[in-house]
XYZ file of C-alpha atoms in Angstrom:
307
model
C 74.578 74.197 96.944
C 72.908 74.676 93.647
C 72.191 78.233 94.563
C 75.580 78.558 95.497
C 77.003 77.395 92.082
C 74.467 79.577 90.012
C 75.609 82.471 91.084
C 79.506 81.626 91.203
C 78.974 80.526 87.681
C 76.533 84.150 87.169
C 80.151 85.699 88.377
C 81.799 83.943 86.063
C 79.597 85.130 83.356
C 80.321 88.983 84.005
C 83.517 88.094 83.808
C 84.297 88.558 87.357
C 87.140 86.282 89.184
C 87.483 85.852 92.828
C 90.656 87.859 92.985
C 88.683 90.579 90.699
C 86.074 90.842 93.465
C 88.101 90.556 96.118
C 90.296 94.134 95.047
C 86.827 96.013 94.506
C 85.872 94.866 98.336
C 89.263 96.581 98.790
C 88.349 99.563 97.395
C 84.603 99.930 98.453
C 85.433 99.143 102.087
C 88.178 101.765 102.570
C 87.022 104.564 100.737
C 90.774 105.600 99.915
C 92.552 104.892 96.850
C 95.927 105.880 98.288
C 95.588 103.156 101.046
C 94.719 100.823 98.634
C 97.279 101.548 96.483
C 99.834 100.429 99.275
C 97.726 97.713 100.146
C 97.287 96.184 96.782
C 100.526 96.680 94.811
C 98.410 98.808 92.340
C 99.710 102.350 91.163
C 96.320 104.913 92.810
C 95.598 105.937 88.824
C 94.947 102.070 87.898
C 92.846 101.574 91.202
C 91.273 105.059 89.587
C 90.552 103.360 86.462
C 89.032 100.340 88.041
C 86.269 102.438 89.810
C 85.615 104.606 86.548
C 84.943 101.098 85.017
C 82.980 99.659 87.822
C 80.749 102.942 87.753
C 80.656 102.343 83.910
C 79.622 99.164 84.368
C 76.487 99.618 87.076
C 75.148 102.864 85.449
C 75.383 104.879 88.739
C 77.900 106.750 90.724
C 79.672 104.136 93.714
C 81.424 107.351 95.269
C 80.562 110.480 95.786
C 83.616 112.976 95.451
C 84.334 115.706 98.797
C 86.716 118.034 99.875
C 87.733 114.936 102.245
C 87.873 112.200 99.935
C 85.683 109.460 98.545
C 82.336 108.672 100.243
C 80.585 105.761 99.108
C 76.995 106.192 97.985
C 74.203 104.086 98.317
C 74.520 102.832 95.584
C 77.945 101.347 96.475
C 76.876 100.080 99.455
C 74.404 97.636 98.016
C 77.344 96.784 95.588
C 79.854 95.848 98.613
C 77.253 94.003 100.079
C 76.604 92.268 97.130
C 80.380 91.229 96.467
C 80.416 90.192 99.991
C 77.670 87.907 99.327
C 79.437 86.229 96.317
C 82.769 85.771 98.203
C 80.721 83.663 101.019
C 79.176 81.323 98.338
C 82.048 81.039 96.441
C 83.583 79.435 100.212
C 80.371 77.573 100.829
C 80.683 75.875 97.495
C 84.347 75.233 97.760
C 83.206 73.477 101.229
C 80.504 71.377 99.391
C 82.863 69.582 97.129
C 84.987 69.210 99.460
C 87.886 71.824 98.439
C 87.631 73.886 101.464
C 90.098 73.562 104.370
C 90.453 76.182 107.139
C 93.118 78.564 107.047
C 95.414 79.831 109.465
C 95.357 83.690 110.421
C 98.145 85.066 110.770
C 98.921 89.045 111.192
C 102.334 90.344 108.937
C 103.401 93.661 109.119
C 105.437 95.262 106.692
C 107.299 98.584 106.049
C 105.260 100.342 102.920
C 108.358 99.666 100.719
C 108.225 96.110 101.308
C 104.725 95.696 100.658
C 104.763 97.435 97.388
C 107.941 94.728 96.073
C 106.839 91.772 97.878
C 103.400 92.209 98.820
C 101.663 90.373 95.635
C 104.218 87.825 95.036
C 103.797 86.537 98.839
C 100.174 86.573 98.295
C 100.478 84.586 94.535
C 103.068 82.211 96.017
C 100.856 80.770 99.194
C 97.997 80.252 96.399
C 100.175 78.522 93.961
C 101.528 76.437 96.300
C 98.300 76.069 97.686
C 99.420 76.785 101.588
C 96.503 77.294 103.593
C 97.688 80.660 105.181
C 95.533 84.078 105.889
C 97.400 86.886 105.651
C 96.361 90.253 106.920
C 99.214 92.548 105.756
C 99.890 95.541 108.956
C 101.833 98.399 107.081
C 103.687 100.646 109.570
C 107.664 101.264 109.999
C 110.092 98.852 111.064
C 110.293 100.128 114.559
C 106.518 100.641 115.338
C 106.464 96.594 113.650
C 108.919 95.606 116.116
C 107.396 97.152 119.122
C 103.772 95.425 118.333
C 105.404 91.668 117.769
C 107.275 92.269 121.354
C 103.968 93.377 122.836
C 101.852 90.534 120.719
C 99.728 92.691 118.856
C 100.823 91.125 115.819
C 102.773 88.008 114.533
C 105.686 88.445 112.755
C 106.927 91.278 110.186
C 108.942 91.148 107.235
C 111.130 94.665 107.033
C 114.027 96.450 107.583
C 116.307 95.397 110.603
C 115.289 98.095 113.611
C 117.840 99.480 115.797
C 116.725 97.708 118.895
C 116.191 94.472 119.470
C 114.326 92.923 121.589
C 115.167 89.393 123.332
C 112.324 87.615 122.921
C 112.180 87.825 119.341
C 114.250 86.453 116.278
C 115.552 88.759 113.609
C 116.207 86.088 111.234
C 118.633 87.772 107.998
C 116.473 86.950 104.889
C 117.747 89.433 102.522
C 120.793 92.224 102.154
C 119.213 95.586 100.028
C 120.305 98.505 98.497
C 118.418 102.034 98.313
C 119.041 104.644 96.231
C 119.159 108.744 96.258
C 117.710 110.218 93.578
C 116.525 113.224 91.356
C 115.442 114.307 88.179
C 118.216 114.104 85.634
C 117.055 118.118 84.572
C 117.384 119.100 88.797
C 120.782 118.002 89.690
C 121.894 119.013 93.015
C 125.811 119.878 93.919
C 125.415 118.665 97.460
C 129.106 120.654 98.385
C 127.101 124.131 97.580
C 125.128 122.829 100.554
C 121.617 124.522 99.342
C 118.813 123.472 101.028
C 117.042 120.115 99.265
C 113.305 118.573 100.163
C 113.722 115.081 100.606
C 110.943 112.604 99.714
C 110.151 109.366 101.385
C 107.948 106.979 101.728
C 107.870 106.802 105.696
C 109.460 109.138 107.765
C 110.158 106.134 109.995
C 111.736 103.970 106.963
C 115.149 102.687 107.868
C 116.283 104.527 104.573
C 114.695 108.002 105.388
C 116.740 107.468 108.810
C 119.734 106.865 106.889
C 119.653 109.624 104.657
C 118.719 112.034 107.163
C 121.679 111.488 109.050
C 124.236 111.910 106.127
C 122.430 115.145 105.170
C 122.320 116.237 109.037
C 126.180 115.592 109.406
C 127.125 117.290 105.859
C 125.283 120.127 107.274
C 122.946 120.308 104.212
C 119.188 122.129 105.411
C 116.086 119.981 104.178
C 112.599 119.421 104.845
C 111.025 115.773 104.205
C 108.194 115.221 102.900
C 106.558 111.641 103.161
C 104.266 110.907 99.994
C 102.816 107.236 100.097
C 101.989 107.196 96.694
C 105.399 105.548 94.726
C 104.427 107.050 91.336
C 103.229 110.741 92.611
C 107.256 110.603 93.702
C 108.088 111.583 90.295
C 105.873 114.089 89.701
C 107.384 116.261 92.929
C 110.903 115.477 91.451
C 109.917 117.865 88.638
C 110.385 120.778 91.224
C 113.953 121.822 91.347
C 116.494 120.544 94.795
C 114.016 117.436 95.452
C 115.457 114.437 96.214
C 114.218 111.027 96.877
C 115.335 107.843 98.764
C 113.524 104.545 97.639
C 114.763 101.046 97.696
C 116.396 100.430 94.900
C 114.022 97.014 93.685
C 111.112 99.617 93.911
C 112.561 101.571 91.466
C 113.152 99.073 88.961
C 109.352 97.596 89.521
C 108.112 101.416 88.521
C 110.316 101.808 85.687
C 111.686 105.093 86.589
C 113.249 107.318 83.755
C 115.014 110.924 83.448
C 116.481 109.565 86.638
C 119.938 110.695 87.989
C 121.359 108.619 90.943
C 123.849 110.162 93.238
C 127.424 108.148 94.822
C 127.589 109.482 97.857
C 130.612 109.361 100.195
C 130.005 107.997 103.514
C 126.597 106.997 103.333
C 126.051 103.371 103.355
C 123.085 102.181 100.971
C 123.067 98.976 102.119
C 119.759 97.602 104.306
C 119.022 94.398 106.309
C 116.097 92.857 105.461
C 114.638 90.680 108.583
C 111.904 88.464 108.965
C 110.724 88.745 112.907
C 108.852 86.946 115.181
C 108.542 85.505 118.642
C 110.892 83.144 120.007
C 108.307 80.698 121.686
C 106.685 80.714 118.360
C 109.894 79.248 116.588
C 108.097 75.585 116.051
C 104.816 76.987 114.706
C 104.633 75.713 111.624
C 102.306 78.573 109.910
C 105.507 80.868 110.473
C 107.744 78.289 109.348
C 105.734 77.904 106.339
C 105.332 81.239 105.798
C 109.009 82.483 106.601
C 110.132 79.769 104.221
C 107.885 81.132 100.942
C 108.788 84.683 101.589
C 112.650 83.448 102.208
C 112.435 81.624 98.446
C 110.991 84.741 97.030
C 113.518 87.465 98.194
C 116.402 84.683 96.751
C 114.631 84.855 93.628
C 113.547 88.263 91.882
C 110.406 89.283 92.518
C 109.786 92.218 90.065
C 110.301 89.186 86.944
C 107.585 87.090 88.719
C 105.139 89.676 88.833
């Protein structure tokens, strides 16, 4: 116990919170900034300044940079392990005094848009209120989601309302969204001169990509998609002239887009459901009830001013 809190208090010192630790386990164990990025809420060139910092900080590289990525070095092994190591005293002393209580697993999935808005604020809201929930977030499209709760791979899913449903599940209506088409306000397109456009998404399987697909299909406008998981690299491919995007619009307002032109367009309905899905014989569990409830409160709210 005493060990325990010398070391907490040694993190302390360094000025390094549990939450602080806990996003540099992130990091260290994937190996992929990009992933992280989704994972984390963080824009990839923050989660790039954190590991320029933590290398500033030890004295020695914790990556080494390939042609395939990031590979962690030696050095940042011993580091992971050591961050590991303070996590599982920091529980063992919570246990001593008393403060620990178990916490219920439980598997969400999510579409990489809904992450990204409501990702952090689900995870601040079951610590505020102090709900003793473990969430492992499963980012993947809505119909890939809804195939793995049928099949019980997973528990429930918070994300875009698929096109079929299955009858052993609930597709409770949380939330109504909007998405939005956009470009550069230097590249905009006449969409009647019916020039081929390259449309960014997010996830080819997004319930948005699907939607503008379609309109551009039955307008008889060419285009190739690209899918770019990054939110903020979005803009930088909307410098090149004839690229659209489609993002939802809540995402754009939580990146502060600018030099942004947003196209009406007829026919295409911008409206989304947002459902919250899970197994029917699980409808009286109450770690689903709990946590359908907090993220129910959250998409009434806004979560973009809580953040």
């Amino acid at each position: 116990m005493i060990v325990a809190i010398k070391k907490f208090y040694r993190c302390v010192k360094y000025n390094m919170n549990i939450e602080e630790i806990a996003l540099k386990i992130e990091i260290l164990e994937r190996q992929n900034l990009s992933k992280s990025a989704e994972m984390t809420n963080y824009t990839q060139s923050a989660l790039t300044s954190k590991v320029k910092k933590m290398e500033g900080e030890i004295g020695q590289e914790l990556f080494k940079r390939t042609p395939q990525g990031l590979k962690i070095t030696n050095v940042g092994t011993q580091y992971l392990k050591f961050l590991k190591l303070i996590t599982e005293e920091y529980d063992e002393f919570l246990q001593g005094i008393g403060s620990g209580q178990t916490n219920t697993k439980i598997t969400l999935g999510t579409s990489h848009t809904t992450i990204k808005i409501y990702g952090a604020s689900i995870m601040n809201a079951l610590q505020t209120n102090n709900i003793p929930l473990d969430i492992d977030f499963i980012v993947e499209s809505s119909t890939s989601l809804n195939q793995k709760i049928h099949n019980a791979e997973m528990d429930c899913a918070l994300t875009s309302n698929p096109i079929k449903h299955y009858p052993d599940l609930n597709y409770d209506l949380i939330a109504t969204e909007t998405f939005e088409v956009i470009s550069n306000d230097s590249y905009i397109i006449d969409f009647e001169k019916r020039s081929p456009v390259t449309l960014l998404v997010l996830s080819r399987g997004c319930m948005y990509t699907r939607a503008m697909a379609e309109w551009l299909k039955k307008n008889h406008i060419p285009f190739t998609m690209k899918e770019i998981k990054s939110v903020s690299s979005i803009l930088d491919f909307l410098q090149i002239d004839n690229t659209i995007a489609v993002l939802n619009t809540k995402l754009i307002d939580l990146y502060n887009y600018s030099n942004i032109h947003y196209y009406d367009l007829q026919q295409l309905n911008k409206e989304i459901e947002t459902v919250f899905i899970y197994k029917k014989s699980d409808s009286q569990q109450s770690s689903i009830f709990q946590l359908k409830h907090i993220i129910k409160s959250l998409l009434l709210e806004d979560p973009i001013e809580q953040s």
